[in-house]
CSV table of C-alpha atoms and ligand atoms in Angstrom, one decimal:
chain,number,residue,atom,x,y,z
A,238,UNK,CA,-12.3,0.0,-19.8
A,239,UNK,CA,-15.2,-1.1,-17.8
A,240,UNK,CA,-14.0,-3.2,-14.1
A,241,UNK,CA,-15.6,-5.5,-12.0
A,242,UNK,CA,-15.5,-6.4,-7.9
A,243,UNK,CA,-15.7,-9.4,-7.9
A,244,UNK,CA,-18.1,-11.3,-5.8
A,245,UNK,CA,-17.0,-13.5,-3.4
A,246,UNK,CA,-17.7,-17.4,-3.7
A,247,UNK,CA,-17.0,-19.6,-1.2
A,248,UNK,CA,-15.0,-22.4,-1.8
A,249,UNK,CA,-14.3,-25.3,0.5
A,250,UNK,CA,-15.7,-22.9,3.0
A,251,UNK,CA,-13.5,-20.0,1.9
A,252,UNK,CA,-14.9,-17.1,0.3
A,253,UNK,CA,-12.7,-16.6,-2.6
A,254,UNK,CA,-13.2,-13.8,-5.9
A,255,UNK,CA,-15.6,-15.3,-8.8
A,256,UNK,CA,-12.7,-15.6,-10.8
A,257,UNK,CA,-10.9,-17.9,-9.0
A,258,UNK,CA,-13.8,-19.6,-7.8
A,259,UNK,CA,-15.2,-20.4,-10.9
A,260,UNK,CA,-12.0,-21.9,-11.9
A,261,UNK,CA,-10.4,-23.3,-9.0
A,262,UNK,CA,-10.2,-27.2,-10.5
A,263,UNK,CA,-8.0,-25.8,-12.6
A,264,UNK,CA,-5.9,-24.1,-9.9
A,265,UNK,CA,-6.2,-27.0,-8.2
A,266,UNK,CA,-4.8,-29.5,-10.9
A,267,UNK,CA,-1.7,-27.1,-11.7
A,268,UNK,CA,1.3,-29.3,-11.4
A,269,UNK,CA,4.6,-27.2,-10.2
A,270,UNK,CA,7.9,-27.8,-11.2
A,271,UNK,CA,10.6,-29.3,-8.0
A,272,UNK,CA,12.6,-26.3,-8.7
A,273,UNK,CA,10.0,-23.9,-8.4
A,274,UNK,CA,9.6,-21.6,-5.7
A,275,UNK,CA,6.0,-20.7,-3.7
A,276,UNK,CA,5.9,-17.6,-1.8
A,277,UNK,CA,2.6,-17.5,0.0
A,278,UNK,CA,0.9,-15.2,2.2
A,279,UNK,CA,-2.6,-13.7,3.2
A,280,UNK,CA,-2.4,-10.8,1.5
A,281,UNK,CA,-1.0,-7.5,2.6
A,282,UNK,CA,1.4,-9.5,5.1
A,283,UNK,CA,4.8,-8.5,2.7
A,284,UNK,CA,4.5,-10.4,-0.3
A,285,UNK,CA,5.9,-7.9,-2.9
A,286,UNK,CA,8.6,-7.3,-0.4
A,287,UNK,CA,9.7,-11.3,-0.3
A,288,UNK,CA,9.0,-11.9,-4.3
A,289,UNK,CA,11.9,-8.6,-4.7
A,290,UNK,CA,13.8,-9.9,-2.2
A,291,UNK,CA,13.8,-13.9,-3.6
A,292,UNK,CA,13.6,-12.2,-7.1
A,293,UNK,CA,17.3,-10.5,-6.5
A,294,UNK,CA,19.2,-13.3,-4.5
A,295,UNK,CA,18.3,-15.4,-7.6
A,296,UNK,CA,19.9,-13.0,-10.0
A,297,UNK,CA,23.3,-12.4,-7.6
A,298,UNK,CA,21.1,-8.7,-6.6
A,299,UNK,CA,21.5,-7.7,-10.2
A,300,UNK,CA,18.2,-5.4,-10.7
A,301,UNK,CA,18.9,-5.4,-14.7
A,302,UNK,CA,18.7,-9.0,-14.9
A,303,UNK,CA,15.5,-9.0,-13.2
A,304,UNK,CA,13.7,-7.4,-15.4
A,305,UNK,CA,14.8,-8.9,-18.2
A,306,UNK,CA,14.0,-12.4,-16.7
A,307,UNK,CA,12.6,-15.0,-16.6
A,308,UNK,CA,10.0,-13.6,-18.8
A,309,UNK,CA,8.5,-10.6,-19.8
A,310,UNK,CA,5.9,-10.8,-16.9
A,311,UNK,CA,7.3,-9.9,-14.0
A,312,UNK,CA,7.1,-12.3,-11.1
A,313,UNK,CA,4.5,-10.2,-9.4
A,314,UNK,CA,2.1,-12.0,-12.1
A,315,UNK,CA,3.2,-15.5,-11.8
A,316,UNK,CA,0.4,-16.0,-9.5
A,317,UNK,CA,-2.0,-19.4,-9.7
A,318,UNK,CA,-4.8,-16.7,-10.3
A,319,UNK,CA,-4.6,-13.4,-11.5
A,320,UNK,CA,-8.2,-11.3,-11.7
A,321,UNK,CA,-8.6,-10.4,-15.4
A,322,UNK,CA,-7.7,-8.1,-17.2
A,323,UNK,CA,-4.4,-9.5,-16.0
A,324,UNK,CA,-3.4,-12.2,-17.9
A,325,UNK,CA,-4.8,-15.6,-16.1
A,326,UNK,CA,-2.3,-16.6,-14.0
A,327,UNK,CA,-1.9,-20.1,-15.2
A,328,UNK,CA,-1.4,-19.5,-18.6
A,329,UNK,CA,1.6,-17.5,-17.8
A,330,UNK,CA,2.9,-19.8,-15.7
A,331,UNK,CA,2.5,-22.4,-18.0
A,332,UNK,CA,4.4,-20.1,-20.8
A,333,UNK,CA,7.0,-19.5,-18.4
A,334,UNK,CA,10.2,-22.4,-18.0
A,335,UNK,CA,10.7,-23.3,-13.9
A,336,UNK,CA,12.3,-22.1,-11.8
A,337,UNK,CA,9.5,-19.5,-11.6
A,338,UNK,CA,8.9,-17.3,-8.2
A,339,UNK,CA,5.5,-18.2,-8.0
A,340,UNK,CA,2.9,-16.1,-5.2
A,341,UNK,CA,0.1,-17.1,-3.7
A,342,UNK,CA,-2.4,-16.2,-1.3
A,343,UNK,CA,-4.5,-19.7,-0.8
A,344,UNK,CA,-4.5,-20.9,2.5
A,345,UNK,CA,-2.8,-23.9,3.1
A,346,UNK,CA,-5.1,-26.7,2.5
A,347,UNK,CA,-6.6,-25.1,-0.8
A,348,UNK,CA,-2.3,-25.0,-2.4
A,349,UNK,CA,-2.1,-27.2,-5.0
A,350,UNK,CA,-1.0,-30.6,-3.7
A,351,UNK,CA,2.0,-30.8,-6.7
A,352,UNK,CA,3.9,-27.9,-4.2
A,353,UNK,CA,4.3,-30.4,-1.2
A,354,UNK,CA,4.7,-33.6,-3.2
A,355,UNK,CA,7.4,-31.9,-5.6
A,356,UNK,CA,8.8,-30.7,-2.3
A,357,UNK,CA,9.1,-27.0,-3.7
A,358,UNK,CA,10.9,-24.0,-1.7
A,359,UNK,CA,8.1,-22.2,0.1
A,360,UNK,CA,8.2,-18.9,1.9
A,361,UNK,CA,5.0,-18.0,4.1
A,362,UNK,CA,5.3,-14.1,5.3
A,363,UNK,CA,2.9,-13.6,8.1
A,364,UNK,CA,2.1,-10.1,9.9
A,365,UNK,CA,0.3,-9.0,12.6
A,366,UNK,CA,-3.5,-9.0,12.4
A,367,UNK,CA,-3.8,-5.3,13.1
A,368,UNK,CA,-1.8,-4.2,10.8
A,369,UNK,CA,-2.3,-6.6,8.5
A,370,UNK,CA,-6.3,-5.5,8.3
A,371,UNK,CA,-5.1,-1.5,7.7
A,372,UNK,CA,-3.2,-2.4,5.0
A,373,UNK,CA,-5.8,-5.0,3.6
A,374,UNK,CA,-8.5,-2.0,3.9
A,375,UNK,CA,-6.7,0.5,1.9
A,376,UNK,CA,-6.0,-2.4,-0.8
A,377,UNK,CA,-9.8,-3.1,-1.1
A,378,UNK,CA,-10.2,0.8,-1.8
A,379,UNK,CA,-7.6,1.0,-4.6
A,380,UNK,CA,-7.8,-2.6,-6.0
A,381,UNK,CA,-11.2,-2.3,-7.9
A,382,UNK,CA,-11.5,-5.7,-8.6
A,383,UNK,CA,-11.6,-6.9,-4.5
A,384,UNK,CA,-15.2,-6.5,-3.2
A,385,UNK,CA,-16.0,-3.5,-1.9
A,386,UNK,CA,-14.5,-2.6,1.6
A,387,UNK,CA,-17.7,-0.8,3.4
A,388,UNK,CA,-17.0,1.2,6.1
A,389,UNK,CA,-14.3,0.7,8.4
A,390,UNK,CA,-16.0,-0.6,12.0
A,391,UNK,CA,-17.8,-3.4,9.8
A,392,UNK,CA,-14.5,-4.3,8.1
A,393,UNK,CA,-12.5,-4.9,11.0
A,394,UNK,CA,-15.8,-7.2,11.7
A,395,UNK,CA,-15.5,-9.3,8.3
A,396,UNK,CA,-12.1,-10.1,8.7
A,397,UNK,CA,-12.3,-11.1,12.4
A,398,UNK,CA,-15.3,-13.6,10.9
A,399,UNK,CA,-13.0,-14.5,7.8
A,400,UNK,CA,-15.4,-12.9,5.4
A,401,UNK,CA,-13.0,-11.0,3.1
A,402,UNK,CA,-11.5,-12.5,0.3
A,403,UNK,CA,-9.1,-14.9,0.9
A,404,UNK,CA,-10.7,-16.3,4.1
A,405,UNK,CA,-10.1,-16.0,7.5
A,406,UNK,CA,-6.3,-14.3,8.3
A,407,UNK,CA,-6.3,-16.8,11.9
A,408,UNK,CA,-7.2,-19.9,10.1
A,409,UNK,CA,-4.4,-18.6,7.1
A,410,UNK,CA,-1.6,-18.2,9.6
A,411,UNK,CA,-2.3,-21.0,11.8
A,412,UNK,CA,-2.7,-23.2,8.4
A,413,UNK,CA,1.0,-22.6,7.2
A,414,UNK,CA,2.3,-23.1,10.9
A,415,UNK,CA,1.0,-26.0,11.7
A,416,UNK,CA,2.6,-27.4,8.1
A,417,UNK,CA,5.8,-25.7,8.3
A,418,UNK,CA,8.3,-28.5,9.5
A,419,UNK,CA,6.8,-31.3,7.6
A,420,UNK,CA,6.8,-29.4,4.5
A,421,UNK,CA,10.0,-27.6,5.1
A,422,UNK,CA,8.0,-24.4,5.1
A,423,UNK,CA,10.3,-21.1,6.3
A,424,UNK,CA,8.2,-19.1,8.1
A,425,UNK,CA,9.2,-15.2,8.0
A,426,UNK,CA,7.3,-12.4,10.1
A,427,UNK,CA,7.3,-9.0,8.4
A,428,UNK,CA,7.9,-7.6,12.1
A,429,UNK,CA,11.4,-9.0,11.6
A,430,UNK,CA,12.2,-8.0,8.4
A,431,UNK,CA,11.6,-4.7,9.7
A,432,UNK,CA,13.3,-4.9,12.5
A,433,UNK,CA,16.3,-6.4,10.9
A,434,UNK,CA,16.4,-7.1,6.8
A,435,UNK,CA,19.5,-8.3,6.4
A,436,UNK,CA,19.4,-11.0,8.8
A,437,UNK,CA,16.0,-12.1,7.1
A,438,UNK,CA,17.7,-11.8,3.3
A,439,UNK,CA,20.7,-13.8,4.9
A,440,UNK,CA,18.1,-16.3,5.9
A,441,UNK,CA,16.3,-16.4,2.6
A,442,UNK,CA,19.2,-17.0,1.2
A,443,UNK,CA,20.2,-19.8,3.1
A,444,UNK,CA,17.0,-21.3,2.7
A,445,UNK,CA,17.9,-21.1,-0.9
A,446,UNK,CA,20.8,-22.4,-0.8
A,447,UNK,CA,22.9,-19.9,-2.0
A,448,UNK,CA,25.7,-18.1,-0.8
A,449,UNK,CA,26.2,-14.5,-1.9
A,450,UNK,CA,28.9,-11.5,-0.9
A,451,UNK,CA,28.4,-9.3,1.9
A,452,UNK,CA,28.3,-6.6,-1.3
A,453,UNK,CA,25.7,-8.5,-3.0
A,454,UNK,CA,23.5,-9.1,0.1
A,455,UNK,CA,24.1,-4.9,1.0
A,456,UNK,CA,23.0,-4.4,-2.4
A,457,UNK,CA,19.8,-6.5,-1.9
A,458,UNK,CA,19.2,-5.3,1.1
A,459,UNK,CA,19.0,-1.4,-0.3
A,460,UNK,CA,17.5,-2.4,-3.4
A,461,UNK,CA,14.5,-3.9,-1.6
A,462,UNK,CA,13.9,-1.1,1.2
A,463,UNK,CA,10.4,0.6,1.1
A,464,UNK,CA,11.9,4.1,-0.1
A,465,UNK,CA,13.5,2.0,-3.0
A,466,UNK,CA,10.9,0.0,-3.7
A,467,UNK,CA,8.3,2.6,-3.5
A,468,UNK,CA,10.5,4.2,-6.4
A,469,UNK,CA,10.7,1.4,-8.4
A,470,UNK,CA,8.1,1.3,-11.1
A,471,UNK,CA,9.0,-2.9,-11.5
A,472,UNK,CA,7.3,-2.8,-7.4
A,473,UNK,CA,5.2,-0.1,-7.1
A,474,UNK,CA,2.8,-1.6,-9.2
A,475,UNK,CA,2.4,1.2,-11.6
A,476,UNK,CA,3.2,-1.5,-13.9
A,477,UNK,CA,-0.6,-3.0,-13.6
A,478,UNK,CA,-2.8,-2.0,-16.5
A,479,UNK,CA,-5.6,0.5,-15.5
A,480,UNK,CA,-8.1,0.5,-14.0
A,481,UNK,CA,-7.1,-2.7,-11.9
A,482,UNK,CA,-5.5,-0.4,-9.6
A,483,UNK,CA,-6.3,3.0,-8.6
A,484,UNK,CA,-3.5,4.7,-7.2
A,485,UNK,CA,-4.5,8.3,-6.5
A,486,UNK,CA,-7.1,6.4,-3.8
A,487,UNK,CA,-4.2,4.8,-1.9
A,488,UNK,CA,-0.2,3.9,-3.1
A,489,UNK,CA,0.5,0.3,-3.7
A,490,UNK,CA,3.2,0.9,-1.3
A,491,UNK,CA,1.7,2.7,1.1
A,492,UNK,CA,3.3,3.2,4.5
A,493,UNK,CA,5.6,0.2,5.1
A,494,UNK,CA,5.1,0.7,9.1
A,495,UNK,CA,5.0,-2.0,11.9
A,496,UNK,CA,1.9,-0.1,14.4
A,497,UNK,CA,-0.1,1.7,12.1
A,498,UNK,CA,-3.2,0.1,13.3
A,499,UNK,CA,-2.8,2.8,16.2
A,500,UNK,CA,-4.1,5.3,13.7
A,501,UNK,CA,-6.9,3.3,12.9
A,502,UNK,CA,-8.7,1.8,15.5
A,503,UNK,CA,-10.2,3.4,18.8
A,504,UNK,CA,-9.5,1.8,22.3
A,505,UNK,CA,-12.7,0.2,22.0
A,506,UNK,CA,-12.1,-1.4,18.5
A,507,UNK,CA,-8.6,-2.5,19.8
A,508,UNK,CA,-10.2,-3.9,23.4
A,509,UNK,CA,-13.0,-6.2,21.0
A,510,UNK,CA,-11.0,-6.9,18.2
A,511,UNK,CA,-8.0,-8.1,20.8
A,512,UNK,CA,-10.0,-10.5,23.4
A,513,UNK,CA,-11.2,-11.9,19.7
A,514,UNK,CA,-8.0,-12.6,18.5
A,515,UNK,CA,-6.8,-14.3,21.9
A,516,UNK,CA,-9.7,-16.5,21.7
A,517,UNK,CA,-9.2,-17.4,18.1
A,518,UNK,CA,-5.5,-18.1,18.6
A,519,UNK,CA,-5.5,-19.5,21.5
A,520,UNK,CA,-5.1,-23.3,20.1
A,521,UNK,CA,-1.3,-22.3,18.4
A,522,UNK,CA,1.2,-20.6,19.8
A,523,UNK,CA,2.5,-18.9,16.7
A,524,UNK,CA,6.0,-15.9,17.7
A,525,UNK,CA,4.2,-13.3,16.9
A,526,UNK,CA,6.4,-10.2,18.8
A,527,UNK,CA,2.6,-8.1,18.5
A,528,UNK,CA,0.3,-10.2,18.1
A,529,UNK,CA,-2.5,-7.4,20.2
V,798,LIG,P1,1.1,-1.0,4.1
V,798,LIG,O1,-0.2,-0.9,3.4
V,798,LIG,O2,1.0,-1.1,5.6
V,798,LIG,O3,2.0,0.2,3.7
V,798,LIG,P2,1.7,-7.2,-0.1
V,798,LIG,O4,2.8,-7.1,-1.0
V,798,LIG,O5,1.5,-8.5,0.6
V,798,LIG,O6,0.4,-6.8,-0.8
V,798,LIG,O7,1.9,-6.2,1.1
V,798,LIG,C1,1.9,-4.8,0.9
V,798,LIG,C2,2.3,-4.2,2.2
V,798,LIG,O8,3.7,-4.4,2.4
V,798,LIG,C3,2.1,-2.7,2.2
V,798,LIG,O9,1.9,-2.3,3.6
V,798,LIG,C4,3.4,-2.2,1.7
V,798,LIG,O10,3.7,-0.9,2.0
V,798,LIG,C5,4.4,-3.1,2.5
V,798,LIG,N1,5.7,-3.2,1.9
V,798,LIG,C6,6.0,-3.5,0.6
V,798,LIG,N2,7.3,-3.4,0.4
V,798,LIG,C7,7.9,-3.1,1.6
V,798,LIG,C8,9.2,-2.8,2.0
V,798,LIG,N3,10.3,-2.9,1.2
V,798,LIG,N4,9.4,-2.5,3.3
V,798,LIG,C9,8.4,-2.4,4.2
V,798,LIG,N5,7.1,-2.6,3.8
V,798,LIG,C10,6.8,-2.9,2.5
């Protein structure tokens, strides 16, 4: 089957894939249910991790019942957008009864306005820049319908400029932060899920409102480590029809690493891209434990 990179159209200002561009009144008029539940992110930042992780304390860490639930589409796909040939987003969402784990990667202002009124459960996973560009330049390698990724110097250029797709990573971040208390927003960093998982399932969960076992919770907790995960043909995205994904360029889960950008950029790149990112974040003062 033939595949297409899709261009980039800006909307609002932010460059977003044809796909969604062309249709984006529609995105914009989807109506969520109060019970569902928005995961967003820019991407790269630990979404497929959170979606396993929300996926599992919703089914008491039962991996069977996953899969079987709550429709044949995994949640992976119940995304506002999905490029073709993946099913359009919305029409699987609106085949699918709420609750549904529902991802996203529009920035804030661009979310359909039916998530804050209906007061929905949202989880935003942010994670720092650095390594939140690596991982985003492999993806644009083996995801052949993101536009192409050119070479790496002027790639670390486009997303300090917010010119991949998606928009710009500071404006995402800063975006959910600035909207997290009035809209009851739980902000996660994928730094600390690292660093500790179980305290960030434990706080999931609470943000949930429910209250699983210590066993259950260990259970999660294994089920959703990288090794695990990486295994898992339900989260390794093997599951994507070809050719959307080309795997033998670059896994879908790849590394799983807090400091990879050290094998990536030169102390040159990290000195530029660094006094940028100061500049550009200087009006928020956002946790991040690395930010440069
Ligand atoms: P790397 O490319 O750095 O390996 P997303 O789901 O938002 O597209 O993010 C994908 C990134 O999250 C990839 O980063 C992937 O390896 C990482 N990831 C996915 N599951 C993970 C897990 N269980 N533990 C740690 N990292 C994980």
């Amino acid at each position: 089957a033939s595949i297409t990179r899709f261009p980039l159209i800006r909307v609002r200002g932010v460059p977003l894939m044809s796909y969604i561009a062309n249709n984006f009144d529609s995105v914009w008029d989807f109506r969520p249910d109060p019970s569902d539940i928005l995961i967003a992110t820019y991407p790269k930042a630990g979404t497929t991790w959170t979606q396993e992780i929300v996926d599992l304390l919703r089914h008491n860490g039962d991996a069977e019942a996953c899969k079987q639930a709550p429709t044949p589409v995994r949640s992976p796909f119940l995304e506002i957008s999905s490029p073709p040939p993946i099913p359009s987003g919305l029409d699987l969402l609106n085949k699918t009864d709420p609750p549904r784990i529902i991802k996203t990667h529009l920035p804030f202002q661009m979310v359909p306005r039916g998530f804050w009124e209906n007061k929905c459960k949202t989880i935003y996973v942010a994670r720092n820049p650095k390594d939140n560009l690596v991982s985003y330049y492999y993806f644009d390698q083996m995801n052949m319908t993101q536009p192409e990724p050119g070479p790496w110097e002027g790639y670390i250029h486009k997303f300090m400029r917010g010119e991949l797709s998606w928009g710009s990573w500071y404006d995402h971040v800063k975006g959910y932060w600035l909207e997290r208390e009035k809209n009851n927003i739980l902000y996660l960093f994928y730094e600390d899920m690292k660093e500790n998982p179980r305290r960030e399932v434990e706080r999931i969960m609470r943000y949930l409102d429910l209250d699983l076992s210590d066993e259950v919770l260990s259970r999660i907790v294994e089920l959703t480590s990288f090794k695990n995960m990486k295994e898992n043909p339900m989260t390794n995205y093997s599951c994507v029809p070809a050719p959307v994904f080309d795997l033998s360029v670059s896994a879908f889960m790849r590394k799983g690493e807090v400091g990879d950008w050290t094998n990536h950029f030169t102390p040159e790149q990290t000195k530029m891209f660094d006094e940028d990112c100061e500049k550009q974040m200087r009006d928020v003062n956002i946790p991040f434990r690395s930010l440069i």
